């Protein structure tokens, strides 16, 4: 199905799913594995950096380009 036929899996949604997976799931699994291996602090650092990186990517890719401004106060 293409995006024009109302598919739920649009390019933007698939990209968001990929960003969330790389930013939360992968660091979470690595944190768990490192914690079980005795490197709990390193696992926490890996998770925090992965999560912070995901937040930065979402901000840079989706939020920063938005033109957010209030109404123009044009008095004639």
PDB file of N, CA and C in Angstrom:
ATOM      1  N   UNK A   1       0.841  -1.187   0.000  1.00  0.00           N
ATOM      2  CA  UNK A   1       0.000   0.000   0.000  1.00  0.00           C
ATOM      3  C   UNK A   1       0.879   1.241   0.000  1.00  0.00           C
ATOM      4  N   UNK A   2       0.463   2.244  -0.683  1.00  0.00           N
ATOM      5  CA  UNK A   2       1.208   3.488  -0.691  1.00  0.00           C
ATOM      6  C   UNK A   2       0.630   4.444   0.344  1.00  0.00           C
ATOM      7  N   UNK A   3       1.346   5.532   0.568  1.00  0.00           N
ATOM      8  CA  UNK A   3       0.911   6.507   1.566  1.00  0.00           C
ATOM      9  C   UNK A   3      -0.390   7.195   1.168  1.00  0.00           C
ATOM     10  N   UNK A   4      -0.670   7.273  -0.108  1.00  0.00           N
ATOM     11  CA  UNK A   4      -1.871   7.975  -0.563  1.00  0.00           C
ATOM     12  C   UNK A   4      -3.134   7.163  -0.337  1.00  0.00           C
ATOM     13  N   UNK A   5      -3.014   5.850  -0.077  1.00  0.00           N
ATOM     14  CA  UNK A   5      -4.187   5.013   0.123  1.00  0.00           C
ATOM     15  C   UNK A   5      -4.590   4.913   1.584  1.00  0.00           C
ATOM     16  N   UNK A   6      -4.065   5.761   2.439  1.00  0.00           N
ATOM     17  CA  UNK A   6      -4.452   5.776   3.837  1.00  0.00           C
ATOM     18  C   UNK A   6      -3.752   4.732   4.681  1.00  0.00           C
ATOM     19  N   UNK A   7      -2.583   4.307   4.300  1.00  0.00           N
ATOM     20  CA  UNK A   7      -1.834   3.325   5.063  1.00  0.00           C
ATOM     21  C   UNK A   7      -1.421   3.915   6.405  1.00  0.00           C
ATOM     22  N   UNK A   8      -1.472   3.088   7.436  1.00  0.00           N
ATOM     23  CA  UNK A   8      -1.048   3.548   8.759  1.00  0.00           C
ATOM     24  C   UNK A   8       0.452   3.687   8.812  1.00  0.00           C
ATOM     25  N   UNK A   9       1.180   2.868   8.029  1.00  0.00           N
ATOM     26  CA  UNK A   9       2.630   2.886   8.048  1.00  0.00           C
ATOM     27  C   UNK A   9       3.167   3.895   7.038  1.00  0.00           C
ATOM     28  N   UNK A  10       3.090   5.151   7.385  1.00  0.00           N
ATOM     29  CA  UNK A  10       3.649   6.188   6.530  1.00  0.00           C
ATOM     30  C   UNK A  10       5.141   6.302   6.803  1.00  0.00           C
ATOM     31  N   UNK A  11       5.837   7.006   5.958  1.00  0.00           N
ATOM     32  CA  UNK A  11       7.280   7.179   6.120  1.00  0.00           C
ATOM     33  C   UNK A  11       7.613   7.865   7.443  1.00  0.00           C
ATOM     34  N   UNK A  12       6.842   8.864   7.816  1.00  0.00           N
ATOM     35  CA  UNK A  12       7.090   9.576   9.068  1.00  0.00           C
ATOM     36  C   UNK A  12       6.884   8.694  10.285  1.00  0.00           C
ATOM     37  N   UNK A  13       5.856   7.868  10.261  1.00  0.00           N
ATOM     38  CA  UNK A  13       5.599   6.979  11.400  1.00  0.00           C
ATOM     39  C   UNK A  13       6.649   5.889  11.507  1.00  0.00           C
ATOM     40  N   UNK A  14       7.066   5.350  10.375  1.00  0.00           N
ATOM     41  CA  UNK A  14       8.116   4.341  10.403  1.00  0.00           C
ATOM     42  C   UNK A  14       9.429   4.925  10.912  1.00  0.00           C
ATOM     43  N   UNK A  15       9.718   6.157  10.528  1.00  0.00           N
ATOM     44  CA  UNK A  15      10.925   6.817  11.021  1.00  0.00           C
ATOM     45  C   UNK A  15      10.828   7.057  12.523  1.00  0.00           C
ATOM     46  N   UNK A  16       9.661   7.470  13.001  1.00  0.00           N
ATOM     47  CA  UNK A  16       9.475   7.683  14.435  1.00  0.00           C
ATOM     48  C   UNK A  16       9.623   6.371  15.205  1.00  0.00           C
ATOM     49  N   UNK A  17       9.076   5.290  14.671  1.00  0.00           N
ATOM     50  CA  UNK A  17       9.223   3.981  15.311  1.00  0.00           C
ATOM     51  C   UNK A  17      10.700   3.588  15.367  1.00  0.00           C
ATOM     52  N   UNK A  18      11.439   3.839  14.302  1.00  0.00           N
ATOM     53  CA  UNK A  18      12.863   3.515  14.282  1.00  0.00           C
ATOM     54  C   UNK A  18      13.632   4.349  15.303  1.00  0.00           C
ATOM     55  N   UNK A  19      13.323   5.638  15.396  1.00  0.00           N
ATOM     56  CA  UNK A  19      14.007   6.512  16.351  1.00  0.00           C
ATOM     57  C   UNK A  19      13.722   6.068  17.785  1.00  0.00           C
ATOM     58  N   UNK A  20      12.471   5.745  18.080  1.00  0.00           N
ATOM     59  CA  UNK A  20      12.120   5.295  19.433  1.00  0.00           C
ATOM     60  C   UNK A  20      12.792   3.956  19.735  1.00  0.00           C
ATOM     61  N   UNK A  21      12.832   3.062  18.763  1.00  0.00           N
ATOM     62  CA  UNK A  21      13.474   1.771  18.979  1.00  0.00           C
ATOM     63  C   UNK A  21      14.959   1.936  19.267  1.00  0.00           C
ATOM     64  N   UNK A  22      15.621   2.745  18.477  1.00  0.00           N
ATOM     65  CA  UNK A  22      17.053   2.951  18.666  1.00  0.00           C
ATOM     66  C   UNK A  22      17.324   3.762  19.934  1.00  0.00           C
ATOM     67  N   UNK A  23      16.429   4.652  20.298  1.00  0.00           N
ATOM     68  CA  UNK A  23      16.657   5.529  21.445  1.00  0.00           C
ATOM     69  C   UNK A  23      16.232   4.973  22.780  1.00  0.00           C
ATOM     70  N   UNK A  24      15.299   4.022  22.814  1.00  0.00           N
ATOM     71  CA  UNK A  24      14.818   3.499  24.087  1.00  0.00           C
ATOM     72  C   UNK A  24      15.056   1.999  24.207  1.00  0.00           C
ATOM     73  N   UNK A  25      14.636   1.242  23.222  1.00  0.00           N
ATOM     74  CA  UNK A  25      14.688  -0.211  23.323  1.00  0.00           C
ATOM     75  C   UNK A  25      16.126  -0.716  23.340  1.00  0.00           C
ATOM     76  N   UNK A  26      16.932  -0.301  22.379  1.00  0.00           N
ATOM     77  CA  UNK A  26      18.314  -0.785  22.292  1.00  0.00           C
ATOM     78  C   UNK A  26      19.126  -0.383  23.530  1.00  0.00           C
ATOM     79  N   UNK A  27      19.110   0.888  23.953  1.00  0.00           N
ATOM     80  CA  UNK A  27      19.847   1.216  25.185  1.00  0.00           C
ATOM     81  C   UNK A  27      19.280   0.508  26.424  1.00  0.00           C
ATOM     82  N   UNK A  28      17.979   0.267  26.444  1.00  0.00           N
ATOM     83  CA  UNK A  28      17.391  -0.448  27.573  1.00  0.00           C
ATOM     84  C   UNK A  28      17.884  -1.881  27.660  1.00  0.00           C
ATOM     85  N   UNK A  29      17.960  -2.551  26.522  1.00  0.00           N
ATOM     86  CA  UNK A  29      18.475  -3.922  26.496  1.00  0.00           C
ATOM     87  C   UNK A  29      19.956  -3.938  26.867  1.00  0.00           C
ATOM     88  N   UNK A  30      20.717  -2.988  26.317  1.00  0.00           N
ATOM     89  CA  UNK A  30      22.138  -2.913  26.656  1.00  0.00           C
ATOM     90  C   UNK A  30      22.342  -2.616  28.139  1.00  0.00           C
ATOM     91  N   UNK A  31      21.508  -1.751  28.696  1.00  0.00           N
ATOM     92  CA  UNK A  31      21.601  -1.431  30.118  1.00  0.00           C
ATOM     93  C   UNK A  31      21.348  -2.670  30.950  1.00  0.00           C
ATOM     94  N   UNK A  32      20.354  -3.454  30.584  1.00  0.00           N
ATOM     95  CA  UNK A  32      20.046  -4.691  31.308  1.00  0.00           C
ATOM     96  C   UNK A  32      21.209  -5.679  31.232  1.00  0.00           C
ATOM     97  N   UNK A  33      21.746  -5.862  30.026  1.00  0.00           N
ATOM     98  CA  UNK A  33      22.855  -6.797  29.852  1.00  0.00           C
ATOM     99  C   UNK A  33      24.104  -6.352  30.615  1.00  0.00           C
ATOM    100  N   UNK A  34      24.392  -5.063  30.560  1.00  0.00           N
ATOM    101  CA  UNK A  34      25.544  -4.552  31.300  1.00  0.00           C
ATOM    102  C   UNK A  34      25.324  -4.657  32.806  1.00  0.00           C
ATOM    103  N   UNK A  35      24.101  -4.419  33.262  1.00  0.00           N
ATOM    104  CA  UNK A  35      23.790  -4.553  34.684  1.00  0.00           C
ATOM    105  C   UNK A  35      23.959  -5.981  35.169  1.00  0.00           C
ATOM    106  N   UNK A  36      23.523  -6.939  34.364  1.00  0.00           N
ATOM    107  CA  UNK A  36      23.680  -8.340  34.745  1.00  0.00           C
ATOM    108  C   UNK A  36      25.143  -8.771  34.720  1.00  0.00           C
ATOM    109  N   UNK A  37      25.961  -8.113  33.901  1.00  0.00           N
ATOM    110  CA  UNK A  37      27.388  -8.434  33.833  1.00  0.00           C
ATOM    111  C   UNK A  37      28.180  -7.718  34.923  1.00  0.00           C
ATOM    112  N   UNK A  38      27.505  -6.911  35.744  1.00  0.00           N
ATOM    113  CA  UNK A  38      28.198  -6.229  36.834  1.00  0.00           C
ATOM    114  C   UNK A  38      28.609  -4.807  36.520  1.00  0.00           C
ATOM    115  N   UNK A  39      28.199  -4.292  35.391  1.00  0.00           N
ATOM    116  CA  UNK A  39      28.536  -2.916  34.991  1.00  0.00           C
ATOM    117  C   UNK A  39      27.288  -2.039  35.032  1.00  0.00           C
ATOM    118  N   UNK A  40      26.694  -1.943  36.209  1.00  0.00           N
ATOM    119  CA  UNK A  40      25.429  -1.229  36.346  1.00  0.00           C
ATOM    120  C   UNK A  40      25.565   0.257  36.015  1.00  0.00           C
ATOM    121  N   UNK A  41      26.637   0.883  36.491  1.00  0.00           N
ATOM    122  CA  UNK A  41      26.827   2.314  36.231  1.00  0.00           C
ATOM    123  C   UNK A  41      27.049   2.589  34.746  1.00  0.00           C
ATOM    124  N   UNK A  42      27.826   1.746  34.090  1.00  0.00           N
ATOM    125  CA  UNK A  42      28.039   1.912  32.652  1.00  0.00           C
ATOM    126  C   UNK A  42      26.729   1.708  31.889  1.00  0.00           C
ATOM    127  N   UNK A  43      25.932   0.742  32.340  1.00  0.00           N
ATOM    128  CA  UNK A  43      24.630   0.521  31.715  1.00  0.00           C
ATOM    129  C   UNK A  43      23.721   1.729  31.853  1.00  0.00           C
ATOM    130  N   UNK A  44      23.768   2.384  33.014  1.00  0.00           N
ATOM    131  CA  UNK A  44      22.954   3.573  33.214  1.00  0.00           C
ATOM    132  C   UNK A  44      23.404   4.710  32.291  1.00  0.00           C
ATOM    133  N   UNK A  45      24.721   4.856  32.131  1.00  0.00           N
ATOM    134  CA  UNK A  45      25.253   5.890  31.232  1.00  0.00           C
ATOM    135  C   UNK A  45      24.833   5.611  29.797  1.00  0.00           C
ATOM    136  N   UNK A  46      24.903   4.347  29.375  1.00  0.00           N
ATOM    137  CA  UNK A  46      24.495   3.979  28.014  1.00  0.00           C
ATOM    138  C   UNK A  46      23.017   4.317  27.794  1.00  0.00           C
ATOM    139  N   UNK A  47      22.177   3.996  28.771  1.00  0.00           N
ATOM    140  CA  UNK A  47      20.750   4.278  28.617  1.00  0.00           C
ATOM    141  C   UNK A  47      20.481   5.778  28.562  1.00  0.00           C
ATOM    142  N   UNK A  48      21.111   6.531  29.457  1.00  0.00           N
ATOM    143  CA  UNK A  48      20.886   7.986  29.486  1.00  0.00           C
ATOM    144  C   UNK A  48      21.353   8.629  28.185  1.00  0.00           C
ATOM    145  N   UNK A  49      22.516   8.222  27.682  1.00  0.00           N
ATOM    146  CA  UNK A  49      23.007   8.791  26.420  1.00  0.00           C
ATOM    147  C   UNK A  49      22.115   8.404  25.242  1.00  0.00           C
ATOM    148  N   UNK A  50      21.637   7.170  25.227  1.00  0.00           N
ATOM    149  CA  UNK A  50      20.730   6.749  24.160  1.00  0.00           C
ATOM    150  C   UNK A  50      19.421   7.514  24.198  1.00  0.00           C
ATOM    151  N   UNK A  51      18.860   7.672  25.402  1.00  0.00           N
ATOM    152  CA  UNK A  51      17.602   8.389  25.551  1.00  0.00           C
ATOM    153  C   UNK A  51      17.774   9.872  25.206  1.00  0.00           C
ATOM    154  N   UNK A  52      18.856  10.482  25.694  1.00  0.00           N
ATOM    155  CA  UNK A  52      19.113  11.896  25.388  1.00  0.00           C
ATOM    156  C   UNK A  52      19.348  12.093  23.891  1.00  0.00           C
ATOM    157  N   UNK A  53      20.037  11.149  23.263  1.00  0.00           N
ATOM    158  CA  UNK A  53      20.249  11.240  21.818  1.00  0.00           C
ATOM    159  C   UNK A  53      18.939  11.168  21.057  1.00  0.00           C
ATOM    160  N   UNK A  54      18.028  10.300  21.522  1.00  0.00           N
ATOM    161  CA  UNK A  54      16.724  10.198  20.878  1.00  0.00           C
ATOM    162  C   UNK A  54      15.945  11.511  21.025  1.00  0.00           C
ATOM    163  N   UNK A  55      15.986  12.091  22.212  1.00  0.00           N
ATOM    164  CA  UNK A  55      15.289  13.369  22.423  1.00  0.00           C
ATOM    165  C   UNK A  55      15.860  14.437  21.501  1.00  0.00           C
ATOM    166  N   UNK A  56      17.186  14.481  21.358  1.00  0.00           N
ATOM    167  CA  UNK A  56      17.806  15.460  20.469  1.00  0.00           C
ATOM    168  C   UNK A  56      17.373  15.243  19.020  1.00  0.00           C
ATOM    169  N   UNK A  57      17.343  13.997  18.567  1.00  0.00           N
ATOM    170  CA  UNK A  57      16.946  13.698  17.186  1.00  0.00           C
ATOM    171  C   UNK A  57      15.487  14.102  16.953  1.00  0.00           C
ATOM    172  N   UNK A  58      14.613  13.808  17.902  1.00  0.00           N
ATOM    173  CA  UNK A  58      13.201  14.194  17.758  1.00  0.00           C
ATOM    174  C   UNK A  58      13.077  15.717  17.734  1.00  0.00           C
ATOM    175  N   UNK A  59      13.811  16.397  18.620  1.00  0.00           N
ATOM    176  CA  UNK A  59      13.763  17.863  18.621  1.00  0.00           C
ATOM    177  C   UNK A  59      14.296  18.418  17.301  1.00  0.00           C
ATOM    178  N   UNK A  60      15.446  17.933  16.868  1.00  0.00           N
ATOM    179  CA  UNK A  60      16.085  18.468  15.669  1.00  0.00           C
ATOM    180  C   UNK A  60      15.296  18.141  14.408  1.00  0.00           C
ATOM    181  N   UNK A  61      14.704  16.959  14.352  1.00  0.00           N
ATOM    182  CA  UNK A  61      14.030  16.540  13.132  1.00  0.00           C
ATOM    183  C   UNK A  61      12.578  16.958  13.029  1.00  0.00           C
ATOM    184  N   UNK A  62      11.870  17.012  14.177  1.00  0.00           N
ATOM    185  CA  UNK A  62      10.432  17.279  14.117  1.00  0.00           C
ATOM    186  C   UNK A  62      10.033  18.599  14.765  1.00  0.00           C
ATOM    187  N   UNK A  63      10.608  18.931  15.897  1.00  0.00           N
ATOM    188  CA  UNK A  63      10.129  20.095  16.651  1.00  0.00           C
ATOM    189  C   UNK A  63      10.792  21.392  16.203  1.00  0.00           C
ATOM    190  N   UNK A  64      12.106  21.384  16.000  1.00  0.00           N
ATOM    191  CA  UNK A  64      12.831  22.601  15.637  1.00  0.00           C
ATOM    192  C   UNK A  64      12.320  23.244  14.351  1.00  0.00           C
ATOM    193  N   UNK A  65      11.993  22.472  13.311  1.00  0.00           N
ATOM    194  CA  UNK A  65      11.548  23.115  12.069  1.00  0.00           C
ATOM    195  C   UNK A  65      10.152  23.751  12.154  1.00  0.00           C
ATOM    196  N   UNK A  66       9.388  23.467  13.210  1.00  0.00           N
ATOM    197  CA  UNK A  66       8.042  24.022  13.298  1.00  0.00           C
ATOM    198  C   UNK A  66       8.096  25.533  13.485  1.00  0.00           C
ATOM    199  N   UNK A  67       7.221  26.203  12.818  1.00  0.00           N
ATOM    200  CA  UNK A  67       7.110  27.661  12.948  1.00  0.00           C
ATOM    201  C   UNK A  67       6.035  27.928  13.995  1.00  0.00           C
ATOM    202  N   UNK A  68       6.485  28.089  15.225  1.00  0.00           N
ATOM    203  CA  UNK A  68       5.554  28.305  16.331  1.00  0.00           C
ATOM    204  C   UNK A  68       5.618  29.773  16.734  1.00  0.00           C
ATOM    205  N   UNK A  69       4.553  30.468  16.461  1.00  0.00           N
ATOM    206  CA  UNK A  69       4.487  31.880  16.846  1.00  0.00           C
ATOM    207  C   UNK A  69       3.027  32.249  17.078  1.00  0.00           C
ATOM    208  N   UNK A  70       2.858  33.283  17.828  1.00  0.00           N
ATOM    209  CA  UNK A  70       1.507  33.749  18.104  1.00  0.00           C
ATOM    210  C   UNK A  70       0.979  34.587  16.956  1.00  0.00           C
ATOM    211  N   UNK A  71      -0.232  35.046  17.088  1.00  0.00           N
ATOM    212  CA  UNK A  71      -0.806  35.880  16.032  1.00  0.00           C
ATOM    213  C   UNK A  71      -0.072  37.214  15.940  1.00  0.00           C
ATOM    214  N   UNK A  72      -0.007  37.725  14.736  1.00  0.00           N
ATOM    215  CA  UNK A  72       0.608  39.027  14.526  1.00  0.00           C
ATOM    216  C   UNK A  72      -0.340  40.113  15.035  1.00  0.00           C
ATOM    217  N   UNK A  73       0.220  41.029  15.788  1.00  0.00           N
ATOM    218  CA  UNK A  73      -0.589  42.128  16.313  1.00  0.00           C
ATOM    219  C   UNK A  73      -0.412  43.331  15.385  1.00  0.00           C
ATOM    220  N   UNK A  74      -1.197  43.323  14.324  1.00  0.00           N
ATOM    221  CA  UNK A  74      -1.091  44.393  13.327  1.00  0.00           C
ATOM    222  C   UNK A  74      -2.266  45.352  13.522  1.00  0.00           C
ATOM    223  N   UNK A  75      -1.971  46.520  14.079  1.00  0.00           N
ATOM    224  CA  UNK A  75      -3.007  47.553  14.249  1.00  0.00           C
ATOM    225  C   UNK A  75      -2.855  48.572  13.145  1.00  0.00           C
ATOM    226  N   UNK A  76      -3.943  48.829  12.483  1.00  0.00           N
ATOM    227  CA  UNK A  76      -3.909  49.782  11.367  1.00  0.00           C
ATOM    228  C   UNK A  76      -4.442  51.107  11.802  1.00  0.00           C
TER     229      UNK A  76
END
